[in-house]
C-alpha cells in the first residue's frame, strides 16, 4: 500500500533561515510520481514540483530545492532564505502509475517569523 | 495553463439541505476527476474517482449514497452532498487529469468550503 509520512507537524523559523521539510514514502510500484504542494491560508493547493521515480536528479527552483533519494525513500524539500510569504502548510504526495490517485501526507505547517 | 474551476467557493446552509459542488476543466478534457475532502488542520483525503460516462469509484468508508458523483461530460463533474449534516462541514477540492499532458500533474480546483449549520 502507498503511504506518505511527514513527521514534522509544525515548524517555526525566523525569516531568512533555511528550512527543510521531510517526506518519506512507501510504495510497491516501480513507477510512481512524487509531489510537493503548498496550501496557503486561503486554502487552494499550489503545485510546486513533480518528480517521477526514474529521475533522481535533485532540482532547484529559485529558493526552493528538492532532494530525492530512492535508497531512503525520501523526497525532502528545502527553502533557503525563508520569507514570511512562505508560511503555509506544505504537503508531500505520492501517485502510483497504476491508478493515478494522489495520496497526501499529513502536511507540515510552516511558520516563518519576521 | 490548464485550469480547473470549482463552484461555489463557499456555501453555508442548514442541516438537511443537499448541496451540489461543480468541478469544471476549462481548457482541457478530463476523463477522470478526483474528489478530496479536508477537515480543519488535516490532510486531503481522497473520497472518490469520477470517470466520465461511468459510475464513480469510492474509497473505503465513503458513503456513495450520501456523496453522489456525476461526471456527465468530459469537462464537468459534480459532487452532491445529500442531506448534509454538521459533520459534513469540510473543505472539498477536486482535481482533473489532462491526458493531453499524459495525465500528470493533476490540476486542482480552488476548493469549496462547506459549512452546515
JSON list of C-alpha atoms in Angstrom, two decimals:
[
{"chain": "A", "resi": 1, "resn": "UNK", "atom": "CA", "xyz": [0.00, 0.00, 0.00]},
{"chain": "A", "resi": 2, "resn": "UNK", "atom": "CA", "xyz": [1.13, 3.51, -0.66]},
{"chain": "A", "resi": 3, "resn": "UNK", "atom": "CA", "xyz": [1.88, 5.85, 2.21]},
{"chain": "A", "resi": 4, "resn": "UNK", "atom": "CA", "xyz": [3.43, 9.27, 2.73]},
{"chain": "A", "resi": 5, "resn": "UNK", "atom": "CA", "xyz": [4.88, 10.32, 6.06]},
{"chain": "A", "resi": 6, "resn": "UNK", "atom": "CA", "xyz": [5.65, 13.87, 7.01]},
{"chain": "A", "resi": 7, "resn": "UNK", "atom": "CA", "xyz": [6.98, 13.56, 10.51]},
{"chain": "A", "resi": 8, "resn": "UNK", "atom": "CA", "xyz": [7.20, 17.29, 11.14]},
{"chain": "A", "resi": 9, "resn": "UNK", "atom": "CA", "xyz": [3.76, 18.52, 12.09]},
{"chain": "A", "resi": 10, "resn": "UNK", "atom": "CA", "xyz": [4.73, 22.14, 12.61]},
{"chain": "A", "resi": 11, "resn": "UNK", "atom": "CA", "xyz": [7.93, 24.13, 12.15]},
{"chain": "A", "resi": 12, "resn": "UNK", "atom": "CA", "xyz": [8.74, 27.71, 13.08]},
{"chain": "A", "resi": 13, "resn": "UNK", "atom": "CA", "xyz": [11.82, 29.51, 11.86]},
{"chain": "A", "resi": 14, "resn": "UNK", "atom": "CA", "xyz": [12.92, 33.11, 11.74]},
{"chain": "A", "resi": 15, "resn": "UNK", "atom": "CA", "xyz": [12.87, 34.82, 8.39]},
{"chain": "A", "resi": 16, "resn": "UNK", "atom": "CA", "xyz": [15.98, 34.29, 6.25]},
{"chain": "A", "resi": 17, "resn": "UNK", "atom": "CA", "xyz": [16.77, 30.97, 7.85]},
{"chain": "A", "resi": 18, "resn": "UNK", "atom": "CA", "xyz": [16.88, 27.84, 5.74]},
{"chain": "A", "resi": 19, "resn": "UNK", "atom": "CA", "xyz": [14.35, 25.13, 6.48]},
{"chain": "A", "resi": 20, "resn": "UNK", "atom": "CA", "xyz": [13.98, 21.55, 5.30]},
{"chain": "A", "resi": 21, "resn": "UNK", "atom": "CA", "xyz": [10.69, 19.70, 5.22]},
{"chain": "A", "resi": 22, "resn": "UNK", "atom": "CA", "xyz": [11.00, 15.95, 5.37]},
{"chain": "A", "resi": 23, "resn": "UNK", "atom": "CA", "xyz": [9.00, 13.42, 3.40]},
{"chain": "A", "resi": 24, "resn": "UNK", "atom": "CA", "xyz": [9.26, 9.64, 3.44]},
{"chain": "A", "resi": 25, "resn": "UNK", "atom": "CA", "xyz": [7.14, 7.47, 1.20]},
{"chain": "A", "resi": 26, "resn": "UNK", "atom": "CA", "xyz": [6.18, 3.84, 0.74]},
{"chain": "A", "resi": 27, "resn": "UNK", "atom": "CA", "xyz": [5.10, 2.16, -2.46]},
{"chain": "A", "resi": 28, "resn": "UNK", "atom": "CA", "xyz": [5.32, -1.23, -4.11]},
{"chain": "A", "resi": 29, "resn": "UNK", "atom": "CA", "xyz": [5.27, 0.23, -7.60]},
{"chain": "A", "resi": 30, "resn": "UNK", "atom": "CA", "xyz": [8.47, 0.84, -9.51]},
{"chain": "A", "resi": 31, "resn": "UNK", "atom": "CA", "xyz": [6.82, 3.67, -11.43]},
{"chain": "A", "resi": 32, "resn": "UNK", "atom": "CA", "xyz": [5.40, 6.49, -9.38]},
{"chain": "A", "resi": 33, "resn": "UNK", "atom": "CA", "xyz": [5.31, 10.25, -9.00]},
{"chain": "A", "resi": 34, "resn": "UNK", "atom": "CA", "xyz": [6.18, 12.39, -6.03]},
{"chain": "A", "resi": 35, "resn": "UNK", "atom": "CA", "xyz": [4.81, 15.86, -5.47]},
{"chain": "A", "resi": 36, "resn": "UNK", "atom": "CA", "xyz": [5.02, 18.84, -3.20]},
{"chain": "A", "resi": 37, "resn": "UNK", "atom": "CA", "xyz": [2.11, 21.24, -2.80]},
{"chain": "A", "resi": 38, "resn": "UNK", "atom": "CA", "xyz": [1.77, 24.45, -0.85]},
{"chain": "A", "resi": 39, "resn": "UNK", "atom": "CA", "xyz": [-1.53, 25.34, 0.80]},
{"chain": "A", "resi": 40, "resn": "UNK", "atom": "CA", "xyz": [-1.71, 28.95, 2.00]},
{"chain": "A", "resi": 41, "resn": "UNK", "atom": "CA", "xyz": [-4.40, 30.04, 4.47]},
{"chain": "A", "resi": 42, "resn": "UNK", "atom": "CA", "xyz": [-6.78, 30.76, 1.60]},
{"chain": "A", "resi": 43, "resn": "UNK", "atom": "CA", "xyz": [-6.96, 27.01, 1.01]},
{"chain": "A", "resi": 44, "resn": "UNK", "atom": "CA", "xyz": [-6.06, 26.47, -2.61]},
{"chain": "A", "resi": 45, "resn": "UNK", "atom": "CA", "xyz": [-3.36, 23.97, -3.48]},
{"chain": "A", "resi": 46, "resn": "UNK", "atom": "CA", "xyz": [-0.33, 25.39, -5.21]},
{"chain": "A", "resi": 47, "resn": "UNK", "atom": "CA", "xyz": [1.64, 22.85, -7.22]},
{"chain": "A", "resi": 48, "resn": "UNK", "atom": "CA", "xyz": [5.38, 23.11, -6.57]},
{"chain": "A", "resi": 49, "resn": "UNK", "atom": "CA", "xyz": [7.03, 20.10, -8.14]},
{"chain": "A", "resi": 50, "resn": "UNK", "atom": "CA", "xyz": [6.51, 16.66, -9.61]},
{"chain": "A", "resi": 51, "resn": "UNK", "atom": "CA", "xyz": [9.25, 14.07, -9.80]},
{"chain": "A", "resi": 52, "resn": "UNK", "atom": "CA", "xyz": [8.93, 10.66, -11.41]},
{"chain": "A", "resi": 53, "resn": "UNK", "atom": "CA", "xyz": [10.55, 7.60, -9.90]},
{"chain": "A", "resi": 54, "resn": "UNK", "atom": "CA", "xyz": [13.14, 7.29, -12.65]},
{"chain": "A", "resi": 55, "resn": "UNK", "atom": "CA", "xyz": [14.50, 10.77, -12.21]},
{"chain": "A", "resi": 56, "resn": "UNK", "atom": "CA", "xyz": [16.62, 11.06, -9.10]},
{"chain": "A", "resi": 57, "resn": "UNK", "atom": "CA", "xyz": [18.21, 14.33, -10.04]},
{"chain": "A", "resi": 58, "resn": "UNK", "atom": "CA", "xyz": [17.85, 16.98, -7.43]},
{"chain": "A", "resi": 59, "resn": "UNK", "atom": "CA", "xyz": [16.11, 20.13, -8.52]},
{"chain": "A", "resi": 60, "resn": "UNK", "atom": "CA", "xyz": [16.49, 23.77, -7.66]},
{"chain": "A", "resi": 61, "resn": "UNK", "atom": "CA", "xyz": [13.98, 26.46, -8.44]},
{"chain": "A", "resi": 62, "resn": "UNK", "atom": "CA", "xyz": [14.89, 29.81, -7.02]},
{"chain": "A", "resi": 63, "resn": "UNK", "atom": "CA", "xyz": [14.91, 29.48, -3.23]},
{"chain": "A", "resi": 64, "resn": "UNK", "atom": "CA", "xyz": [13.35, 26.03, -3.41]},
{"chain": "A", "resi": 65, "resn": "UNK", "atom": "CA", "xyz": [15.25, 22.79, -3.78]},
{"chain": "A", "resi": 66, "resn": "UNK", "atom": "CA", "xyz": [14.30, 19.15, -3.60]},
{"chain": "A", "resi": 67, "resn": "UNK", "atom": "CA", "xyz": [16.37, 16.12, -2.71]},
{"chain": "A", "resi": 68, "resn": "UNK", "atom": "CA", "xyz": [15.05, 12.79, -3.98]},
{"chain": "A", "resi": 69, "resn": "UNK", "atom": "CA", "xyz": [16.75, 9.65, -2.66]},
{"chain": "A", "resi": 70, "resn": "UNK", "atom": "CA", "xyz": [15.22, 6.34, -3.64]},
{"chain": "A", "resi": 71, "resn": "UNK", "atom": "CA", "xyz": [17.62, 4.47, -1.36]},
{"chain": "A", "resi": 72, "resn": "UNK", "atom": "CA", "xyz": [15.93, 6.00, 1.66]},
{"chain": "A", "resi": 73, "resn": "UNK", "atom": "CA", "xyz": [12.51, 6.58, 0.03]},
{"chain": "A", "resi": 74, "resn": "UNK", "atom": "CA", "xyz": [12.74, 10.25, 0.82]},
{"chain": "A", "resi": 75, "resn": "UNK", "atom": "CA", "xyz": [11.82, 13.40, -1.06]},
{"chain": "A", "resi": 76, "resn": "UNK", "atom": "CA", "xyz": [12.82, 16.35, 1.08]},
{"chain": "A", "resi": 77, "resn": "UNK", "atom": "CA", "xyz": [12.11, 19.98, 0.36]},
{"chain": "A", "resi": 78, "resn": "UNK", "atom": "CA", "xyz": [14.37, 22.85, 1.36]},
{"chain": "A", "resi": 79, "resn": "UNK", "atom": "CA", "xyz": [13.55, 26.54, 1.37]},
{"chain": "A", "resi": 80, "resn": "UNK", "atom": "CA", "xyz": [16.60, 28.76, 1.58]},
{"chain": "A", "resi": 81, "resn": "UNK", "atom": "CA", "xyz": [16.47, 32.31, 2.90]},
{"chain": "A", "resi": 82, "resn": "UNK", "atom": "CA", "xyz": [12.89, 31.81, 4.02]},
{"chain": "A", "resi": 83, "resn": "UNK", "atom": "CA", "xyz": [10.38, 34.63, 3.76]},
{"chain": "A", "resi": 84, "resn": "UNK", "atom": "CA", "xyz": [7.17, 35.37, 5.64]},
{"chain": "A", "resi": 85, "resn": "UNK", "atom": "CA", "xyz": [5.20, 34.61, 2.47]},
{"chain": "A", "resi": 86, "resn": "UNK", "atom": "CA", "xyz": [6.46, 31.05, 2.66]},
{"chain": "A", "resi": 87, "resn": "UNK", "atom": "CA", "xyz": [4.24, 30.49, 5.69]},
{"chain": "A", "resi": 88, "resn": "UNK", "atom": "CA", "xyz": [1.76, 27.79, 4.71]},
{"chain": "A", "resi": 89, "resn": "UNK", "atom": "CA", "xyz": [1.02, 24.12, 5.02]},
{"chain": "A", "resi": 90, "resn": "UNK", "atom": "CA", "xyz": [3.17, 22.00, 2.73]},
{"chain": "A", "resi": 91, "resn": "UNK", "atom": "CA", "xyz": [2.04, 18.61, 1.55]},
{"chain": "A", "resi": 92, "resn": "UNK", "atom": "CA", "xyz": [4.17, 15.86, 0.12]},
{"chain": "A", "resi": 93, "resn": "UNK", "atom": "CA", "xyz": [2.22, 13.43, -2.04]},
{"chain": "A", "resi": 94, "resn": "UNK", "atom": "CA", "xyz": [2.60, 10.20, -3.98]},
{"chain": "A", "resi": 95, "resn": "UNK", "atom": "CA", "xyz": [0.85, 8.85, -7.04]},
{"chain": "A", "resi": 96, "resn": "UNK", "atom": "CA", "xyz": [1.34, 5.35, -8.38]},
{"chain": "A", "resi": 97, "resn": "UNK", "atom": "CA", "xyz": [1.20, 4.84, -12.12]},
{"chain": "A", "resi": 98, "resn": "UNK", "atom": "CA", "xyz": [-1.46, 2.15, -11.92]},
{"chain": "A", "resi": 99, "resn": "UNK", "atom": "CA", "xyz": [-4.30, 4.42, -10.85]},
{"chain": "A", "resi": 100, "resn": "UNK", "atom": "CA", "xyz": [-3.02, 7.99, -10.59]},
{"chain": "A", "resi": 101, "resn": "UNK", "atom": "CA", "xyz": [-4.66, 8.55, -7.23]},
{"chain": "A", "resi": 102, "resn": "UNK", "atom": "CA", "xyz": [-2.72, 11.12, -5.25]},
{"chain": "A", "resi": 103, "resn": "UNK", "atom": "CA", "xyz": [-2.09, 10.16, -1.65]},
{"chain": "A", "resi": 104, "resn": "UNK", "atom": "CA", "xyz": [-1.13, 13.07, 0.56]},
{"chain": "A", "resi": 105, "resn": "UNK", "atom": "CA", "xyz": [0.98, 13.18, 3.67]},
{"chain": "A", "resi": 106, "resn": "UNK", "atom": "CA", "xyz": [-0.45, 14.87, 6.72]},
{"chain": "A", "resi": 107, "resn": "UNK", "atom": "CA", "xyz": [1.31, 18.09, 5.92]},
{"chain": "A", "resi": 108, "resn": "UNK", "atom": "CA", "xyz": [3.82, 20.30, 7.67]},
{"chain": "A", "resi": 109, "resn": "UNK", "atom": "CA", "xyz": [2.63, 23.67, 8.89]},
{"chain": "A", "resi": 110, "resn": "UNK", "atom": "CA", "xyz": [5.46, 26.15, 8.36]},
{"chain": "A", "resi": 111, "resn": "UNK", "atom": "CA", "xyz": [5.60, 29.43, 10.22]},
{"chain": "A", "resi": 112, "resn": "UNK", "atom": "CA", "xyz": [8.14, 31.99, 9.09]},
{"chain": "A", "resi": 113, "resn": "UNK", "atom": "CA", "xyz": [8.54, 34.59, 11.79]},
{"chain": "A", "resi": 114, "resn": "UNK", "atom": "CA", "xyz": [9.51, 38.16, 10.89]},
{"chain": "B", "resi": 1, "resn": "UNK", "atom": "CA", "xyz": [-2.01, 26.72, -18.38]},
{"chain": "B", "resi": 2, "resn": "UNK", "atom": "CA", "xyz": [-4.65, 24.17, -17.51]},
{"chain": "B", "resi": 3, "resn": "UNK", "atom": "CA", "xyz": [-7.31, 25.47, -15.18]},
{"chain": "B", "resi": 4, "resn": "UNK", "atom": "CA", "xyz": [-9.89, 23.73, -13.07]},
{"chain": "B", "resi": 5, "resn": "UNK", "atom": "CA", "xyz": [-12.81, 25.80, -11.87]},
{"chain": "B", "resi": 6, "resn": "UNK", "atom": "CA", "xyz": [-14.71, 24.79, -8.78]},
{"chain": "B", "resi": 7, "resn": "UNK", "atom": "CA", "xyz": [-18.01, 26.33, -7.79]},
{"chain": "B", "resi": 8, "resn": "UNK", "atom": "CA", "xyz": [-19.18, 27.53, -5.35]},
{"chain": "B", "resi": 9, "resn": "UNK", "atom": "CA", "xyz": [-16.13, 28.55, -3.37]},
{"chain": "B", "resi": 10, "resn": "UNK", "atom": "CA", "xyz": [-18.09, 28.75, -0.18]},
{"chain": "B", "resi": 11, "resn": "UNK", "atom": "CA", "xyz": [-21.52, 27.61, 0.91]},
{"chain": "B", "resi": 12, "resn": "UNK", "atom": "CA", "xyz": [-23.35, 27.84, 4.20]},
{"chain": "B", "resi": 13, "resn": "UNK", "atom": "CA", "xyz": [-26.62, 26.02, 4.59]},
{"chain": "B", "resi": 14, "resn": "UNK", "atom": "CA", "xyz": [-28.94, 24.42, 7.07]},
{"chain": "B", "resi": 15, "resn": "UNK", "atom": "CA", "xyz": [-28.76, 20.83, 8.18]},
{"chain": "B", "resi": 16, "resn": "UNK", "atom": "CA", "xyz": [-30.74, 18.52, 5.90]},
{"chain": "B", "resi": 17, "resn": "UNK", "atom": "CA", "xyz": [-30.04, 20.50, 2.76]},
{"chain": "B", "resi": 18, "resn": "UNK", "atom": "CA", "xyz": [-28.44, 18.90, -0.27]},
{"chain": "B", "resi": 19, "resn": "UNK", "atom": "CA", "xyz": [-25.50, 20.79, -1.73]},
{"chain": "B", "resi": 20, "resn": "UNK", "atom": "CA", "xyz": [-24.06, 20.46, -5.22]},
{"chain": "B", "resi": 21, "resn": "UNK", "atom": "CA", "xyz": [-20.44, 21.32, -6.00]},
{"chain": "B", "resi": 22, "resn": "UNK", "atom": "CA", "xyz": [-19.23, 21.65, -9.57]},
{"chain": "B", "resi": 23, "resn": "UNK", "atom": "CA", "xyz": [-15.78, 20.94, -10.91]},
{"chain": "B", "resi": 24, "resn": "UNK", "atom": "CA", "xyz": [-15.01, 22.06, -14.46]},
{"chain": "B", "resi": 25, "resn": "UNK", "atom": "CA", "xyz": [-11.92, 21.68, -16.58]},
{"chain": "B", "resi": 26, "resn": "UNK", "atom": "CA", "xyz": [-11.79, 24.92, -18.54]},
{"chain": "B", "resi": 27, "resn": "UNK", "atom": "CA", "xyz": [-9.33, 24.26, -21.33]},
{"chain": "B", "resi": 28, "resn": "UNK", "atom": "CA", "xyz": [-8.87, 20.53, -21.47]},
{"chain": "B", "resi": 29, "resn": "UNK", "atom": "CA", "xyz": [-10.89, 17.36, -21.46]},
{"chain": "B", "resi": 30, "resn": "UNK", "atom": "CA", "xyz": [-10.84, 15.39, -18.25]},
{"chain": "B", "resi": 31, "resn": "UNK", "atom": "CA", "xyz": [-11.97, 11.79, -18.49]},
{"chain": "B", "resi": 32, "resn": "UNK", "atom": "CA", "xyz": [-11.09, 11.36, -14.85]},
{"chain": "B", "resi": 33, "resn": "UNK", "atom": "CA", "xyz": [-11.61, 13.69, -11.94]},
{"chain": "B", "resi": 34, "resn": "UNK", "atom": "CA", "xyz": [-10.93, 13.15, -8.27]},
{"chain": "B", "resi": 35, "resn": "UNK", "atom": "CA", "xyz": [-12.76, 14.45, -5.21]},
{"chain": "B", "resi": 36, "resn": "UNK", "atom": "CA", "xyz": [-10.97, 15.11, -1.94]},
{"chain": "B", "resi": 37, "resn": "UNK", "atom": "CA", "xyz": [-12.14, 16.20, 1.48]},
{"chain": "B", "resi": 38, "resn": "UNK", "atom": "CA", "xyz": [-10.08, 18.09, 4.01]},
{"chain": "B", "resi": 39, "resn": "UNK", "atom": "CA", "xyz": [-11.17, 18.60, 7.61]},
{"chain": "B", "resi": 40, "resn": "UNK", "atom": "CA", "xyz": [-9.63, 21.53, 9.50]},
{"chain": "B", "resi": 41, "resn": "UNK", "atom": "CA", "xyz": [-5.92, 21.14, 10.09]},
{"chain": "B", "resi": 42, "resn": "UNK", "atom": "CA", "xyz": [-5.90, 17.73, 8.48]},
{"chain": "B", "resi": 43, "resn": "UNK", "atom": "CA", "xyz": [-4.68, 16.31, 5.22]},
{"chain": "B", "resi": 44, "resn": "UNK", "atom": "CA", "xyz": [-6.57, 15.86, 1.99]},
{"chain": "B", "resi": 45, "resn": "UNK", "atom": "CA", "xyz": [-8.30, 12.50, 1.81]},
{"chain": "B", "resi": 46, "resn": "UNK", "atom": "CA", "xyz": [-9.40, 11.04, -1.48]},
{"chain": "B", "resi": 47, "resn": "UNK", "atom": "CA", "xyz": [-13.13, 10.40, -1.50]},
{"chain": "B", "resi": 48, "resn": "UNK", "atom": "CA", "xyz": [-13.77, 9.09, -4.97]},
{"chain": "B", "resi": 49, "resn": "UNK", "atom": "CA", "xyz": [-12.60, 8.82, -8.54]},
{"chain": "B", "resi": 50, "resn": "UNK", "atom": "CA", "xyz": [-15.05, 10.18, -11.06]},
{"chain": "B", "resi": 51, "resn": "UNK", "atom": "CA", "xyz": [-14.96, 8.70, -14.56]},
{"chain": "B", "resi": 52, "resn": "UNK", "atom": "CA", "xyz": [-16.77, 10.27, -17.47]},
{"chain": "B", "resi": 53, "resn": "UNK", "atom": "CA", "xyz": [-19.70, 8.17, -18.57]},
{"chain": "B", "resi": 54, "resn": "UNK", "atom": "CA", "xyz": [-19.45, 5.58, -15.82]},
{"chain": "B", "resi": 55, "resn": "UNK", "atom": "CA", "xyz": [-20.02, 5.16, -12.11]},
{"chain": "B", "resi": 56, "resn": "UNK", "atom": "CA", "xyz": [-17.64, 6.75, -9.67]},
{"chain": "B", "resi": 57, "resn": "UNK", "atom": "CA", "xyz": [-15.28, 4.62, -7.62]},
{"chain": "B", "resi": 58, "resn": "UNK", "atom": "CA", "xyz": [-15.48, 5.42, -3.93]},
{"chain": "B", "resi": 59, "resn": "UNK", "atom": "CA", "xyz": [-12.75, 4.99, -1.37]},
{"chain": "B", "resi": 60, "resn": "UNK", "atom": "CA", "xyz": [-13.33, 2.76, 1.60]},
{"chain": "B", "resi": 61, "resn": "UNK", "atom": "CA", "xyz": [-15.51, 4.38, 4.22]},
{"chain": "B", "resi": 62, "resn": "UNK", "atom": "CA", "xyz": [-17.08, 6.95, 1.90]},
{"chain": "B", "resi": 63, "resn": "UNK", "atom": "CA", "xyz": [-20.86, 6.62, 1.60]},
{"chain": "B", "resi": 64, "resn": "UNK", "atom": "CA", "xyz": [-21.77, 6.59, -2.06]},
{"chain": "B", "resi": 65, "resn": "UNK", "atom": "CA", "xyz": [-25.43, 7.30, -1.34]},
{"chain": "B", "resi": 66, "resn": "UNK", "atom": "CA", "xyz": [-24.51, 10.40, 0.61]},
{"chain": "B", "resi": 67, "resn": "UNK", "atom": "CA", "xyz": [-21.88, 11.76, -1.76]},
{"chain": "B", "resi": 68, "resn": "UNK", "atom": "CA", "xyz": [-23.36, 11.49, -5.23]},
{"chain": "B", "resi": 69, "resn": "UNK", "atom": "CA", "xyz": [-20.95, 11.99, -8.08]},
{"chain": "B", "resi": 70, "resn": "UNK", "atom": "CA", "xyz": [-21.95, 12.64, -11.66]},
{"chain": "B", "resi": 71, "resn": "UNK", "atom": "CA", "xyz": [-19.44, 13.01, -14.49]},
{"chain": "B", "resi": 72, "resn": "UNK", "atom": "CA", "xyz": [-21.72, 13.50, -17.46]},
{"chain": "B", "resi": 73, "resn": "UNK", "atom": "CA", "xyz": [-19.30, 15.29, -19.74]},
{"chain": "B", "resi": 74, "resn": "UNK", "atom": "CA", "xyz": [-15.59, 15.49, -20.38]},
{"chain": "B", "resi": 75, "resn": "UNK", "atom": "CA", "xyz": [-15.35, 18.84, -18.65]},
{"chain": "B", "resi": 76, "resn": "UNK", "atom": "CA", "xyz": [-17.73, 18.60, -15.71]},
{"chain": "B", "resi": 77, "resn": "UNK", "atom": "CA", "xyz": [-18.02, 16.51, -12.59]},
{"chain": "B", "resi": 78, "resn": "UNK", "atom": "CA", "xyz": [-20.43, 17.27, -9.78]},
{"chain": "B", "resi": 79, "resn": "UNK", "atom": "CA", "xyz": [-20.43, 16.19, -6.16]},
{"chain": "B", "resi": 80, "resn": "UNK", "atom": "CA", "xyz": [-23.74, 16.37, -4.33]},
{"chain": "B", "resi": 81, "resn": "UNK", "atom": "CA", "xyz": [-23.72, 16.10, -0.57]},
{"chain": "B", "resi": 82, "resn": "UNK", "atom": "CA", "xyz": [-27.18, 14.81, 0.19]},
{"chain": "B", "resi": 83, "resn": "UNK", "atom": "CA", "xyz": [-29.00, 15.69, 3.40]},
{"chain": "B", "resi": 84, "resn": "UNK", "atom": "CA", "xyz": [-25.91, 17.40, 4.74]},
{"chain": "B", "resi": 85, "resn": "UNK", "atom": "CA", "xyz": [-25.26, 17.49, 8.46]},
{"chain": "B", "resi": 86, "resn": "UNK", "atom": "CA", "xyz": [-22.77, 19.49, 10.53]},
{"chain": "B", "resi": 87, "resn": "UNK", "atom": "CA", "xyz": [-20.26, 16.64, 10.42]},
{"chain": "B", "resi": 88, "resn": "UNK", "atom": "CA", "xyz": [-20.14, 17.05, 6.64]},
{"chain": "B", "resi": 89, "resn": "UNK", "atom": "CA", "xyz": [-18.72, 20.53, 7.08]},
{"chain": "B", "resi": 90, "resn": "UNK", "atom": "CA", "xyz": [-15.36, 20.44, 5.39]},
{"chain": "B", "resi": 91, "resn": "UNK", "atom": "CA", "xyz": [-13.22, 21.73, 2.56]},
{"chain": "B", "resi": 92, "resn": "UNK", "atom": "CA", "xyz": [-13.96, 19.82, -0.65]},
{"chain": "B", "resi": 93, "resn": "UNK", "atom": "CA", "xyz": [-11.49, 20.02, -3.51]},
{"chain": "B", "resi": 94, "resn": "UNK", "atom": "CA", "xyz": [-11.47, 18.41, -6.91]},
{"chain": "B", "resi": 95, "resn": "UNK", "atom": "CA", "xyz": [-8.71, 17.62, -9.35]},
{"chain": "B", "resi": 96, "resn": "UNK", "atom": "CA", "xyz": [-8.71, 16.71, -13.00]},
{"chain": "B", "resi": 97, "resn": "UNK", "atom": "CA", "xyz": [-6.33, 14.80, -15.18]},
{"chain": "B", "resi": 98, "resn": "UNK", "atom": "CA", "xyz": [-5.35, 16.22, -18.54]},
{"chain": "B", "resi": 99, "resn": "UNK", "atom": "CA", "xyz": [-4.47, 13.35, -20.83]},
{"chain": "B", "resi": 100, "resn": "UNK", "atom": "CA", "xyz": [-3.01, 15.81, -23.28]},
{"chain": "B", "resi": 101, "resn": "UNK", "atom": "CA", "xyz": [-0.10, 16.13, -20.89]},
{"chain": "B", "resi": 102, "resn": "UNK", "atom": "CA", "xyz": [-0.01, 12.46, -20.03]},
{"chain": "B", "resi": 103, "resn": "UNK", "atom": "CA", "xyz": [-2.28, 12.91, -17.04]},
{"chain": "B", "resi": 104, "resn": "UNK", "atom": "CA", "xyz": [0.32, 14.47, -14.79]},
{"chain": "B", "resi": 105, "resn": "UNK", "atom": "CA", "xyz": [0.33, 16.64, -12.88]},
{"chain": "B", "resi": 106, "resn": "UNK", "atom": "CA", "xyz": [-3.31, 16.72, -11.92]},
{"chain": "B", "resi": 107, "resn": "UNK", "atom": "CA", "xyz": [-4.84, 20.17, -11.78]},
{"chain": "B", "resi": 108, "resn": "UNK", "atom": "CA", "xyz": [-6.69, 21.17, -8.64]},
{"chain": "B", "resi": 109, "resn": "UNK", "atom": "CA", "xyz": [-9.64, 23.45, -8.23]},
{"chain": "B", "resi": 110, "resn": "UNK", "atom": "CA", "xyz": [-9.57, 26.14, -5.57]},
{"chain": "B", "resi": 111, "resn": "UNK", "atom": "CA", "xyz": [-11.87, 24.17, -3.29]},
{"chain": "B", "resi": 112, "resn": "UNK", "atom": "CA", "xyz": [-15.31, 24.62, -1.75]},
{"chain": "B", "resi": 113, "resn": "UNK", "atom": "CA", "xyz": [-15.68, 25.40, 1.91]},
{"chain": "B", "resi": 114, "resn": "UNK", "atom": "CA", "xyz": [-18.91, 23.81, 3.10]},
{"chain": "B", "resi": 115, "resn": "UNK", "atom": "CA", "xyz": [-20.44, 24.84, 6.42]},
{"chain": "B", "resi": 116, "resn": "UNK", "atom": "CA", "xyz": [-23.57, 23.10, 7.64]},
{"chain": "B", "resi": 117, "resn": "UNK", "atom": "CA", "xyz": [-25.40, 24.83, 10.45]}
]
